[in-house]
Short mmCIF file of C-alpha atoms and ligand atoms in Angstrom, two decimals:
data_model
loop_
_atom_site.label_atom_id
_atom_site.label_comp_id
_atom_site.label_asym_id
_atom_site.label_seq_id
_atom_site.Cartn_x
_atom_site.Cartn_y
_atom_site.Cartn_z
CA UNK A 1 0.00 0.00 0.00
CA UNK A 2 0.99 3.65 -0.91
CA UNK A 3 3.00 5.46 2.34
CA UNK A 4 2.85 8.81 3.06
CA UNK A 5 5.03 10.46 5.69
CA UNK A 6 3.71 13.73 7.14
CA UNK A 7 5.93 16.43 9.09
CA UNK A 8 3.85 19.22 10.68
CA UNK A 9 6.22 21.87 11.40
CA UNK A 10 5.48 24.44 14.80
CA UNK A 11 3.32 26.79 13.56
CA UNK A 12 0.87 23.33 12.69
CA UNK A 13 1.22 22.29 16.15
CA UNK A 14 1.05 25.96 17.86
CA UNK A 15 -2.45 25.52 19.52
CA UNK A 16 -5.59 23.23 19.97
CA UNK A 17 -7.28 24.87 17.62
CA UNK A 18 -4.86 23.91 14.62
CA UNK A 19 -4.09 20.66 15.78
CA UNK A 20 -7.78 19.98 15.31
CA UNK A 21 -7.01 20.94 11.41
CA UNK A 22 -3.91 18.43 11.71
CA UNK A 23 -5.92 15.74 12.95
CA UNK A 24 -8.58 16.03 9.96
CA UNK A 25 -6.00 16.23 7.76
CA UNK A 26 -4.48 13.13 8.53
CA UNK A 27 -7.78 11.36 8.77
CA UNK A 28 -8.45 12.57 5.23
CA UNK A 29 -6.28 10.30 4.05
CA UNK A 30 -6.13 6.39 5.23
CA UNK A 31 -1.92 6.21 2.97
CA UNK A 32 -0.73 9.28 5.46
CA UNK A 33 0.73 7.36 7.77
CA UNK A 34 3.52 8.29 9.41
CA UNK A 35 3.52 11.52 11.29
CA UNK A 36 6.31 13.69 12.77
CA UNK A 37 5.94 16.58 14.38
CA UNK A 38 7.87 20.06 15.44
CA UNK A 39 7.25 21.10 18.85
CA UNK A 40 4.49 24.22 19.32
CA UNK A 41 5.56 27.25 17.26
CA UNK A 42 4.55 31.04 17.45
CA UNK A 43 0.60 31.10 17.89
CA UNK A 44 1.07 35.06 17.38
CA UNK A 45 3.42 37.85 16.18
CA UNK A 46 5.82 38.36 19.47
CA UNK A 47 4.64 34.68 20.46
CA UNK A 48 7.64 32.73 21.65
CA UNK A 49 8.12 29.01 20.44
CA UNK A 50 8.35 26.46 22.71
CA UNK A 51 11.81 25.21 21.35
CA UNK A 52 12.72 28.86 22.24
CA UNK A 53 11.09 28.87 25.98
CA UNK A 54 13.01 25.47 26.57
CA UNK A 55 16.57 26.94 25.41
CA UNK A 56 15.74 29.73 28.22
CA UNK A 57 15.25 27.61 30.11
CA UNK A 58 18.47 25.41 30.28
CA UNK A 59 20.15 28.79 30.53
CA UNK A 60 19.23 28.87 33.90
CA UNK A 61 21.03 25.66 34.56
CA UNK A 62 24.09 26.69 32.62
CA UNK A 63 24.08 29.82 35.07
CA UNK A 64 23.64 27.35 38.38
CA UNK A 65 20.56 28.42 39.08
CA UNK A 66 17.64 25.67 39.52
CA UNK A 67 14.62 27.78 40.84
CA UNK A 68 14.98 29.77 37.43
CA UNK A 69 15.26 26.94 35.57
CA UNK A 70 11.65 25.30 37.15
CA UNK A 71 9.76 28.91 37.15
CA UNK A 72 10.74 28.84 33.26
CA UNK A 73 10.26 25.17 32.58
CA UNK A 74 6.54 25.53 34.15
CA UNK A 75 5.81 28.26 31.24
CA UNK A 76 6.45 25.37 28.91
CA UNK A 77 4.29 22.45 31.16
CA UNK A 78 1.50 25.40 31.05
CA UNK A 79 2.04 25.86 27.36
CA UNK A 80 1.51 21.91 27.10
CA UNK A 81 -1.46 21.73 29.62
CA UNK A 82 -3.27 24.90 27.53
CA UNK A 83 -3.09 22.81 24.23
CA UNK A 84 -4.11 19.54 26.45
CA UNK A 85 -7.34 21.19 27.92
CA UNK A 86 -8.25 22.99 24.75
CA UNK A 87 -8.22 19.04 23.19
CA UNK A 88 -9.98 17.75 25.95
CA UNK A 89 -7.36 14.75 25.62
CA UNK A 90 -7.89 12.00 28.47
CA UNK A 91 -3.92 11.87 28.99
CA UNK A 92 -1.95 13.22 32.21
CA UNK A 93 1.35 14.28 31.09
CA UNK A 94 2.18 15.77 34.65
CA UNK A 95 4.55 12.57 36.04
CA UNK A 96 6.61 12.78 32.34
CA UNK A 97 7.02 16.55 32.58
CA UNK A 98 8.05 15.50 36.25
CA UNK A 99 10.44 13.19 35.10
CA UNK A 100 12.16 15.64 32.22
CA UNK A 101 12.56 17.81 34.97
CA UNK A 102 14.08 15.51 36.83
CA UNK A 103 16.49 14.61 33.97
CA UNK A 104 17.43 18.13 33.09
CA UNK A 105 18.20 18.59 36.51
CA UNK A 106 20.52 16.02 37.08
CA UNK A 107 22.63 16.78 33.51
CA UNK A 108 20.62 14.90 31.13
CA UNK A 109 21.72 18.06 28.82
CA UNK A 110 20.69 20.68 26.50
CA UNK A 111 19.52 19.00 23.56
CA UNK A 112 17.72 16.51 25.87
CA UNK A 113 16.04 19.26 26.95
CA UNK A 114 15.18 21.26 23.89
CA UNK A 115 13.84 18.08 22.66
CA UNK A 116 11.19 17.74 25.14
CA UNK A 117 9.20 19.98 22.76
CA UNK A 118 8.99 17.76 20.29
CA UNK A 119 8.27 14.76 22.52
CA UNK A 120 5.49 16.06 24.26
CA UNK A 121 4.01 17.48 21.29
CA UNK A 122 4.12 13.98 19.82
CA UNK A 123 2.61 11.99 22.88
CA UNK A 124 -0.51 14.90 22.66
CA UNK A 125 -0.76 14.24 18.97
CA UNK A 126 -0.42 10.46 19.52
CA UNK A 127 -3.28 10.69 21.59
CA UNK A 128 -5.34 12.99 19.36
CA UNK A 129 -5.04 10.43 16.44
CA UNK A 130 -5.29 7.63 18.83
CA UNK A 131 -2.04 5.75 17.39
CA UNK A 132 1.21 4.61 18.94
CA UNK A 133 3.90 6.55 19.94
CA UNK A 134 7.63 6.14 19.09
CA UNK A 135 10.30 7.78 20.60
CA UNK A 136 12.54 8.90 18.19
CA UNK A 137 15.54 8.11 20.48
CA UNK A 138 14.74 4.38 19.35
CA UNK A 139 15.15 4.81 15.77
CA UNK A 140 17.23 8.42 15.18
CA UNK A 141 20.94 7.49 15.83
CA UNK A 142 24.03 9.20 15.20
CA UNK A 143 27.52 8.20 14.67
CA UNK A 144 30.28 9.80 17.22
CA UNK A 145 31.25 12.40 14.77
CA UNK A 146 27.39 13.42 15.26
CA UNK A 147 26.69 13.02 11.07
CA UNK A 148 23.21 10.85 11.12
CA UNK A 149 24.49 6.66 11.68
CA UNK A 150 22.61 4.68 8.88
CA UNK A 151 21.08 2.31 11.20
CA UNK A 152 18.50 4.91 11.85
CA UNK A 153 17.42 3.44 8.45
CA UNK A 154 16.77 0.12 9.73
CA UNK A 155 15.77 0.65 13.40
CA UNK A 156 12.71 3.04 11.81
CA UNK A 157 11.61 1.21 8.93
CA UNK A 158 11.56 -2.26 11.55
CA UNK A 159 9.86 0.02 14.23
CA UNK A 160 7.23 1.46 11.99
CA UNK A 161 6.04 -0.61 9.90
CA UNK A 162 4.79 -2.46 11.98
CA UNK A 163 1.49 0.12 12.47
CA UNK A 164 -0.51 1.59 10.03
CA UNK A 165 0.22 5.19 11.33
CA UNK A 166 2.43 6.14 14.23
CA UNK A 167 3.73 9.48 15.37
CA UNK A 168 7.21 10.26 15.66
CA UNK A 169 9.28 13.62 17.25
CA UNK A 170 11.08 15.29 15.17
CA UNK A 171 14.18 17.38 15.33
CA UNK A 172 15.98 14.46 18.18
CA UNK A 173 17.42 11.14 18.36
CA UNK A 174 20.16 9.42 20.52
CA UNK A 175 23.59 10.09 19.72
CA UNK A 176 26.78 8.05 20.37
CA UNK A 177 26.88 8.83 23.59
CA UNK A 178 23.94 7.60 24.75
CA UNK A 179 22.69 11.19 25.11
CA UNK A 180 19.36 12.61 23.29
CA UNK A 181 21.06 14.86 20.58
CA UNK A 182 19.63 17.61 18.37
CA UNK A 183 19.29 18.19 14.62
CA UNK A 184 20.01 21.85 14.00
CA UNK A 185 17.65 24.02 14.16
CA UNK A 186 14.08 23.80 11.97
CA UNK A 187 16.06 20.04 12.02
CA UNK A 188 12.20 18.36 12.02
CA UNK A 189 12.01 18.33 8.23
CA UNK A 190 15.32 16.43 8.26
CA UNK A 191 13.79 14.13 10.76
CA UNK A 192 10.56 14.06 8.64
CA UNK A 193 12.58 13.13 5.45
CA UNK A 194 14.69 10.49 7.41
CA UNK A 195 11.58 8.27 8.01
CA UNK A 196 10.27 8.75 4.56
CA UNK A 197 13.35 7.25 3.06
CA UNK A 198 13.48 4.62 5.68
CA UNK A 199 9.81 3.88 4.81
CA UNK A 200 10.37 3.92 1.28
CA UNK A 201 7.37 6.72 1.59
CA UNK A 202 5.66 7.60 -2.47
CA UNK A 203 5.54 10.83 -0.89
CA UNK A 204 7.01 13.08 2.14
CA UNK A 205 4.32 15.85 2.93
CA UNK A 206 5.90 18.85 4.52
CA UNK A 207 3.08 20.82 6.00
CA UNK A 208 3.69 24.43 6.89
CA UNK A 209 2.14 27.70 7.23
CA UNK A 210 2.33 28.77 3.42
CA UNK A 211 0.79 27.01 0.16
CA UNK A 212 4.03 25.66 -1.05
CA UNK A 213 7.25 27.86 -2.79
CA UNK A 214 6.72 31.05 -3.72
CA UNK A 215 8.08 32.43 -7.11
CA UNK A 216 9.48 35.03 -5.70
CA UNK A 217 9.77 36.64 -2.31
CA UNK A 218 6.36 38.01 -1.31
CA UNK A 219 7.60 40.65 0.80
CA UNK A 220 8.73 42.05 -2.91
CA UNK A 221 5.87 41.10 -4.92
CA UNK A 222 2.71 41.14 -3.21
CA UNK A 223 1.05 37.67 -3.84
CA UNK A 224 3.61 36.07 -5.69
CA UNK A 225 2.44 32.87 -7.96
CA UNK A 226 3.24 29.35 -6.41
CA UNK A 227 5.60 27.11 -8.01
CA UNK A 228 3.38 24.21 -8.72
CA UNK A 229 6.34 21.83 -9.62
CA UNK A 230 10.15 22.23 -8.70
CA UNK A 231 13.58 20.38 -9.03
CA UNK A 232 15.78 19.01 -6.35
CA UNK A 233 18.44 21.34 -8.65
CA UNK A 234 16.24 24.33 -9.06
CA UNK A 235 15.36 23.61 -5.00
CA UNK A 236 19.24 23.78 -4.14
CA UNK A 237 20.01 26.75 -6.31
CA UNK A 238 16.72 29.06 -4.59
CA UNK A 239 17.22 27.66 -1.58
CA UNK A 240 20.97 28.76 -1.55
CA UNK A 241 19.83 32.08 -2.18
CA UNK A 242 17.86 32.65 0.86
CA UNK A 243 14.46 31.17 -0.47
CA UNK A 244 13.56 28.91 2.77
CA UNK A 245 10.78 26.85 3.41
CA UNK A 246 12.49 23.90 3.75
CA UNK A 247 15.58 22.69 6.26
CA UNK A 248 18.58 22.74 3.66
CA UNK A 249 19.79 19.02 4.61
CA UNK A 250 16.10 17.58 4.66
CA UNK A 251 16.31 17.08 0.90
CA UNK A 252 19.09 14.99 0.70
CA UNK A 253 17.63 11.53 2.28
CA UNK A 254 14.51 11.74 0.05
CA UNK A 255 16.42 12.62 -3.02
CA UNK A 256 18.46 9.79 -2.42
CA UNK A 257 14.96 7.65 -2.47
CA UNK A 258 13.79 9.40 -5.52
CA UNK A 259 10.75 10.54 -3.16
CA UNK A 260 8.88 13.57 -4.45
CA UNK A 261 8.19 16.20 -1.65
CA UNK A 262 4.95 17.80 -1.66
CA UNK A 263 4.93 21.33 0.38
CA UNK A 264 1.76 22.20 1.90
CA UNK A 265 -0.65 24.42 4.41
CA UNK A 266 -2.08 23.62 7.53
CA UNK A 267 -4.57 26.70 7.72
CA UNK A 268 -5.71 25.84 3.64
CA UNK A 269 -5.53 22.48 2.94
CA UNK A 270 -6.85 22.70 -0.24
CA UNK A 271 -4.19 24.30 -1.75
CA UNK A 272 -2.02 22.06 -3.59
CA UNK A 273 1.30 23.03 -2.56
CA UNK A 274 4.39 22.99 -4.52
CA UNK A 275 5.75 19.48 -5.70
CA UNK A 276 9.55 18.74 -5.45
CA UNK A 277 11.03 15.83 -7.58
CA UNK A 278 13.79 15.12 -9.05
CA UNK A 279 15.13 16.66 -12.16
CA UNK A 280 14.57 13.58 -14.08
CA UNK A 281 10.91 13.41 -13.37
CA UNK A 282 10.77 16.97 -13.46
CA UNK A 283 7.90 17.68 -16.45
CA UNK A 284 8.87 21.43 -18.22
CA UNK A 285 5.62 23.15 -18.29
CA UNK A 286 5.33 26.69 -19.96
CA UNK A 287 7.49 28.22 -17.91
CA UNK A 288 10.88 29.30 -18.67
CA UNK A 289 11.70 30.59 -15.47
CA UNK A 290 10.64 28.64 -12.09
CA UNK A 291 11.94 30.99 -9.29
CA UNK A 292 13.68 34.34 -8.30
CA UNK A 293 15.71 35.07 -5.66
CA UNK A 294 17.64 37.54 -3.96
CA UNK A 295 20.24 38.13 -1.13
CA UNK A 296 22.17 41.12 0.06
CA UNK A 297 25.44 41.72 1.38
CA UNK A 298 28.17 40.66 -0.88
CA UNK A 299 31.72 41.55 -1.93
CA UNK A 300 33.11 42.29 -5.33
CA UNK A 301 36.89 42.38 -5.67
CA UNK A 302 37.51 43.40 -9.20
CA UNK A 303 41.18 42.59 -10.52
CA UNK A 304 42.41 43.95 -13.69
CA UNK A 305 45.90 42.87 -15.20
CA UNK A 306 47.11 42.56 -18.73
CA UNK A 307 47.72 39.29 -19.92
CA UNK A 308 45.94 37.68 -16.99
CA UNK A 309 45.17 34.80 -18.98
CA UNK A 310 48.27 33.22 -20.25
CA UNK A 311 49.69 33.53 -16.66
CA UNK A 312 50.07 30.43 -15.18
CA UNK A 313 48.88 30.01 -12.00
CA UNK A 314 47.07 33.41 -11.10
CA UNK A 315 43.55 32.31 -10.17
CA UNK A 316 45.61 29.60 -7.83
CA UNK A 317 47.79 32.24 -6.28
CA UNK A 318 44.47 34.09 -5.23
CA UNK A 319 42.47 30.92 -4.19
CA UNK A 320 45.68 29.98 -2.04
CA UNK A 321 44.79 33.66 -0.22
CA UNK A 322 41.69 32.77 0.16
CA UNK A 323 42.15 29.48 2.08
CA UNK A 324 44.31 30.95 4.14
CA UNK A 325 42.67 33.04 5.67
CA UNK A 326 39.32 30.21 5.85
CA UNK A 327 37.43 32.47 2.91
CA UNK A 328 35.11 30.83 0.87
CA UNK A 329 33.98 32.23 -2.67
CA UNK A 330 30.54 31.71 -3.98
CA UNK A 331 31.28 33.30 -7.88
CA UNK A 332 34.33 34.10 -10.11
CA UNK A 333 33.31 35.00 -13.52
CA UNK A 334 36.30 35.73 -15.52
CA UNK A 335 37.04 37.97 -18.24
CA UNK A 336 41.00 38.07 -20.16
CA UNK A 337 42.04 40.04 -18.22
CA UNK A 338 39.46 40.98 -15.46
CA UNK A 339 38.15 39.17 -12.58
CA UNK A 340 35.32 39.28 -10.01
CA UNK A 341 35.50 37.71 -6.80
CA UNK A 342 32.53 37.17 -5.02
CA UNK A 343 32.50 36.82 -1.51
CA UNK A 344 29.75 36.54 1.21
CA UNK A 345 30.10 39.93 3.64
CA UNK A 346 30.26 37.64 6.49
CA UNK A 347 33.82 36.06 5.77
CA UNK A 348 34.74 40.09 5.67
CA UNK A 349 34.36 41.22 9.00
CA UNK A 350 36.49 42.34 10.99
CA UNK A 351 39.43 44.70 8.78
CA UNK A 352 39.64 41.19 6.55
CA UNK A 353 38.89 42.64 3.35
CA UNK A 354 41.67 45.02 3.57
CA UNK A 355 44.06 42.32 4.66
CA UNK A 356 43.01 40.04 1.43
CA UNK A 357 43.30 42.96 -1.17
CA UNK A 358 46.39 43.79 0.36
CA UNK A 359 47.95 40.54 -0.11
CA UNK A 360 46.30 39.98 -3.22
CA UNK A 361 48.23 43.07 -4.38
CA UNK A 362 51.33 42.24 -3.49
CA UNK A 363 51.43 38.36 -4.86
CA UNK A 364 49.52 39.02 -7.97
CA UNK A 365 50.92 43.09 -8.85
CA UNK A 366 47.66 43.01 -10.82
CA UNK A 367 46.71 46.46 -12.69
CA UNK A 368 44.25 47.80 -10.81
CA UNK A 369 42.01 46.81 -7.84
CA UNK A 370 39.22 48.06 -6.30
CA UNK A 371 36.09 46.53 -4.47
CA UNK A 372 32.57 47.03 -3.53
CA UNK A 373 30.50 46.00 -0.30
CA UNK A 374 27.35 46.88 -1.45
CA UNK A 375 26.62 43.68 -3.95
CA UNK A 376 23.34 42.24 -3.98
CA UNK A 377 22.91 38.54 -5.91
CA UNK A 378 20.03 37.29 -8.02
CA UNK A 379 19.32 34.21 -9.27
CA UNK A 380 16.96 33.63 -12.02
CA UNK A 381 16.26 29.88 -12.22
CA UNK A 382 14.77 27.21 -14.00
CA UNK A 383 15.74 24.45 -16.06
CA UNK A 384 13.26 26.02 -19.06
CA UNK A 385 15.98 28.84 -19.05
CA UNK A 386 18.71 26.47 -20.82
CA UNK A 387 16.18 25.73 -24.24
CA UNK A 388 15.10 29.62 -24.36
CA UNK A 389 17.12 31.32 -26.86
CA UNK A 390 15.13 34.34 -25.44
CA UNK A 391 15.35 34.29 -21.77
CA UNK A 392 19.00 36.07 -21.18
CA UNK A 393 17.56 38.97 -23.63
CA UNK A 394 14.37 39.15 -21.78
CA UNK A 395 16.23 39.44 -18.47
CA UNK A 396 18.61 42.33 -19.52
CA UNK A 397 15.84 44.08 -21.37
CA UNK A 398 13.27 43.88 -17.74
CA UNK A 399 16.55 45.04 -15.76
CA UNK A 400 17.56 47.92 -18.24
CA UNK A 401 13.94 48.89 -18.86
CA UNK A 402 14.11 49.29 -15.09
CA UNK A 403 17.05 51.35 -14.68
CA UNK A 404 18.98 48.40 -12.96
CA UNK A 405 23.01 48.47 -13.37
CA UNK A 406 23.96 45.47 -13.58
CA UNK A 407 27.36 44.64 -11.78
CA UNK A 408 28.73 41.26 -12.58
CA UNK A 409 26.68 38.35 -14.36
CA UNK A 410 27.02 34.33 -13.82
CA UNK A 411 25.50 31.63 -15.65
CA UNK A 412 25.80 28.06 -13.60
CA UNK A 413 27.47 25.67 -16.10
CA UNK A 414 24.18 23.81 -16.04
CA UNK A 415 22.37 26.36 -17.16
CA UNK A 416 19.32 25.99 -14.89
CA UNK A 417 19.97 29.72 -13.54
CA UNK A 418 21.62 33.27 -14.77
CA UNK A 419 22.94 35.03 -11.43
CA UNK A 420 23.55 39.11 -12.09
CA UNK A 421 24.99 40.93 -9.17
CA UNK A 422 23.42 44.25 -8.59
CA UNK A 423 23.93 47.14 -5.63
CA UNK A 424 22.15 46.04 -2.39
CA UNK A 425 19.69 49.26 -3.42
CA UNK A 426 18.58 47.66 -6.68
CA UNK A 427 17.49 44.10 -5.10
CA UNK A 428 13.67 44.96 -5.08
CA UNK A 429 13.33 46.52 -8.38
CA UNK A 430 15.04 43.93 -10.05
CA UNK A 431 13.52 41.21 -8.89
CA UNK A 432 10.13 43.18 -9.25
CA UNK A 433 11.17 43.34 -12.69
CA UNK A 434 12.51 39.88 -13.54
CA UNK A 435 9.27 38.86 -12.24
CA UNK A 436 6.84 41.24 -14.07
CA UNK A 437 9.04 39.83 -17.25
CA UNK A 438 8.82 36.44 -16.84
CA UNK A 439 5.70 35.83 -14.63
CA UNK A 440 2.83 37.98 -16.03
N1 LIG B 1 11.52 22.77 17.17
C1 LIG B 1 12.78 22.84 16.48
C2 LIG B 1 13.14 24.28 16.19
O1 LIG B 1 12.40 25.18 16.55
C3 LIG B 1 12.83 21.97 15.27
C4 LIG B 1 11.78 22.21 14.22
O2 LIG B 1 10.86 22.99 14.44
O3 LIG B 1 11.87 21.61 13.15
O4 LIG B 1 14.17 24.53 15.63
#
């Protein structure tokens, strides 16, 4: 029988009232079977999560003191208790809470304790569904090196499938230790994507608070369109750029399966969400572009030398600087004798600009050097982009016709995107106009 694994992320498992939604949801449909679920999230703007309230809490501990630690740990129980008498659930989770109190207390740790969201979220929705629980410390493992141990493979599938639905915690299992140990954070989709491989799921259902991937950021475009379908590749490439709806490392297990993820909302369940497969299965529709996106804050160093490109061993000499000094590059489109590096603001802090220019300068003696802080990046993507003789005209034209300049310009070997740099000022209208071009 078809297998569908579920995640419902915090803001799906903030309140009674939405849990209610979650529990239809999953009744809907007899092949959802295996649930995992994020721990309460923001019911309101200014709302704290309860993965939050438990990190505040264990700072208590970390500062010695214990009667902090309870008053803060009993926001949390009342959090849980709320959500409990607002489902009118016949369980008493007062001895467990008890007992994680009792473990925190005696140095069961931090991620144990951050994990207790999850956990108790889990045993409510358990109950709400009326299916087992299992822990995820029986079936998450990691390796000593704390990278993900592929027994976790095994343990789950042998563990779950077993029932016809289940619930499972996300975002914790036990590491090598012995110890409960934490994804990173928003680390419940990788959890979620774990047990679909391990199930050998037909599909992993992410369920959020927004009807799937937006073209384009929505705080620039009002009302963006959804992507209806999207690549693993054209995934990685918008995700890079700061489109996030997904956990970065959640994709990899279920690529690895060839299992499609479907995105979808909680609060409108009818929407269809946005469909992630891989490129191979990927059907081009109309469109030539799938996404834009944007992100701010980058660094330009612009070399100029004569005869830069019969000299052997320039681009080496610089890349050597880099590592060095533990930069990392993300472009470095080349003309004969010009070239931009691009680097991420954040390796810069700190006087280290001046420090690589000035030792770029003195290895390479190239003609002139100068650099700009200012550099935003956008990535036009799609995999339609790479059989559209038109699409790198239509771009330039929409960010001329806008008054964009445009600063440096990247096309991934592959094709699936066309990156332009642009002055952090520019980022909006661009990508206003890149859209307008390409989506209306
Ligand atoms: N509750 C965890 C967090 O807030 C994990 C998750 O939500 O996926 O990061």
């Amino acid at each position: 029988m078809e297998i569908k694994v579920c995640k419902f992320g915090g803001t799906s498992m903030a309140d009674g009232n939405i849990m209610l939604s979650v529990k239809e949801i999953v009744k809907s449909d007899p092949t959802r079977a295996f649930i995992v679920v994020s721990a309460p999230g923001k019911r309101f703007g200014g709302d704290t999560k309860v993965t939050d309230l438990l990190y505040h809490a264990y700072a208590a501990i970390e500062e010695g003191d214990e009667a902090e630690f309870k008053n803060r740990f009993a926001v949390v129980r009342n959090r849980f208790s709320n959500i409990q008498s607002e489902l009118k659930l016949p369980i008493d989770l007062s001895d467990a809470f008890d007992e994680a109190e009792r473990q925190i207390l005696s140095g069961a740790g931090k991620d144990y304790c951050a994990s207790r969201g999850e956990y108790f979220t889990a045993k409510l929705i358990a109950a709400l569904l009326n299916a087992p629980f299992i822990d995820a410390e029986e079936i998450v493992r990691f390796k000593e090196d704390g990278s993900l141990d592929p027994v976790t493979y095994k343990l789950t599938a042998a563990k779950l499938l077993r029932y016809k639905r289940a619930v499972v915690p996300g975002f914790y299992g036990l590491g090598a230790d012995g110890k409960i140990k934490t994804f990173t954070r928003g680390g419940g989709d990788i959890s979620g994507a774990i047990v679909a491989y391990a199930v050998k799921a037909s599909l992993y259902e992410n369920w959020t608070d927004v009807s799937g991937f937006f073209a384009c950021d929505p705080k620039i475009v009002s009302s963006p369109k959804c992507i209806e379908e999207l690549s693993y590749h054209e995934l990685r490439e918008l995700s890079y750029m700061g489109a996030s709806v997904l956990h970065s490392e959640s994709v990899f297990p279920v690529r690895n399966g060839g299992i499609p993820i479907r995105i979808r909302n909680t609060f409108r369940p009818e929407d269809e969400g946005t469909l992630i497969v891989s490129s191979g299965a990927h059907k081009s529709g109309a469109r030539v572009v799938t996404g834009i996106a944007g992100k701010k804050d980058f660094t330009v160093i612009f070399l100029e030398k004569s005869m830069m490109n019969g000299e052997i061993g320039f681009a080496a000499k610089m890349l050597e600087i880099l590592n060095r000094h533990g930069v990392a590059f993300e472009h470095l489109p080349s003309g004969i004798d010009t070239m931009s590096l691009v680097i991420d603001n954040k390796y810069l802090l700190n006087g280290k600009l001046d420090e690589l220019v000035k030792e770029i300068d003195e290895a390479l003696h190239p003609d002139r050097i100068h650099t700009r802080d200012d550099v935003a990046l956008i990535a036009t993507v799609g995999h339609g982009i790479a059989g559209d003789v038109t699409a790198p005209a239509r771009l330039f034209k929409a960010l001329s016709d806008a008054g964009v300049h445009v600063l440096m310009i990247d096309q991934g070997s592959g094709r699936l995107n066309i990156i332009v740099g642009v002055a952090n000022a520019d980022l909006p209208t661009s990508i206003r106009a890149i859209y307008r071009e390409f989506f209306s």
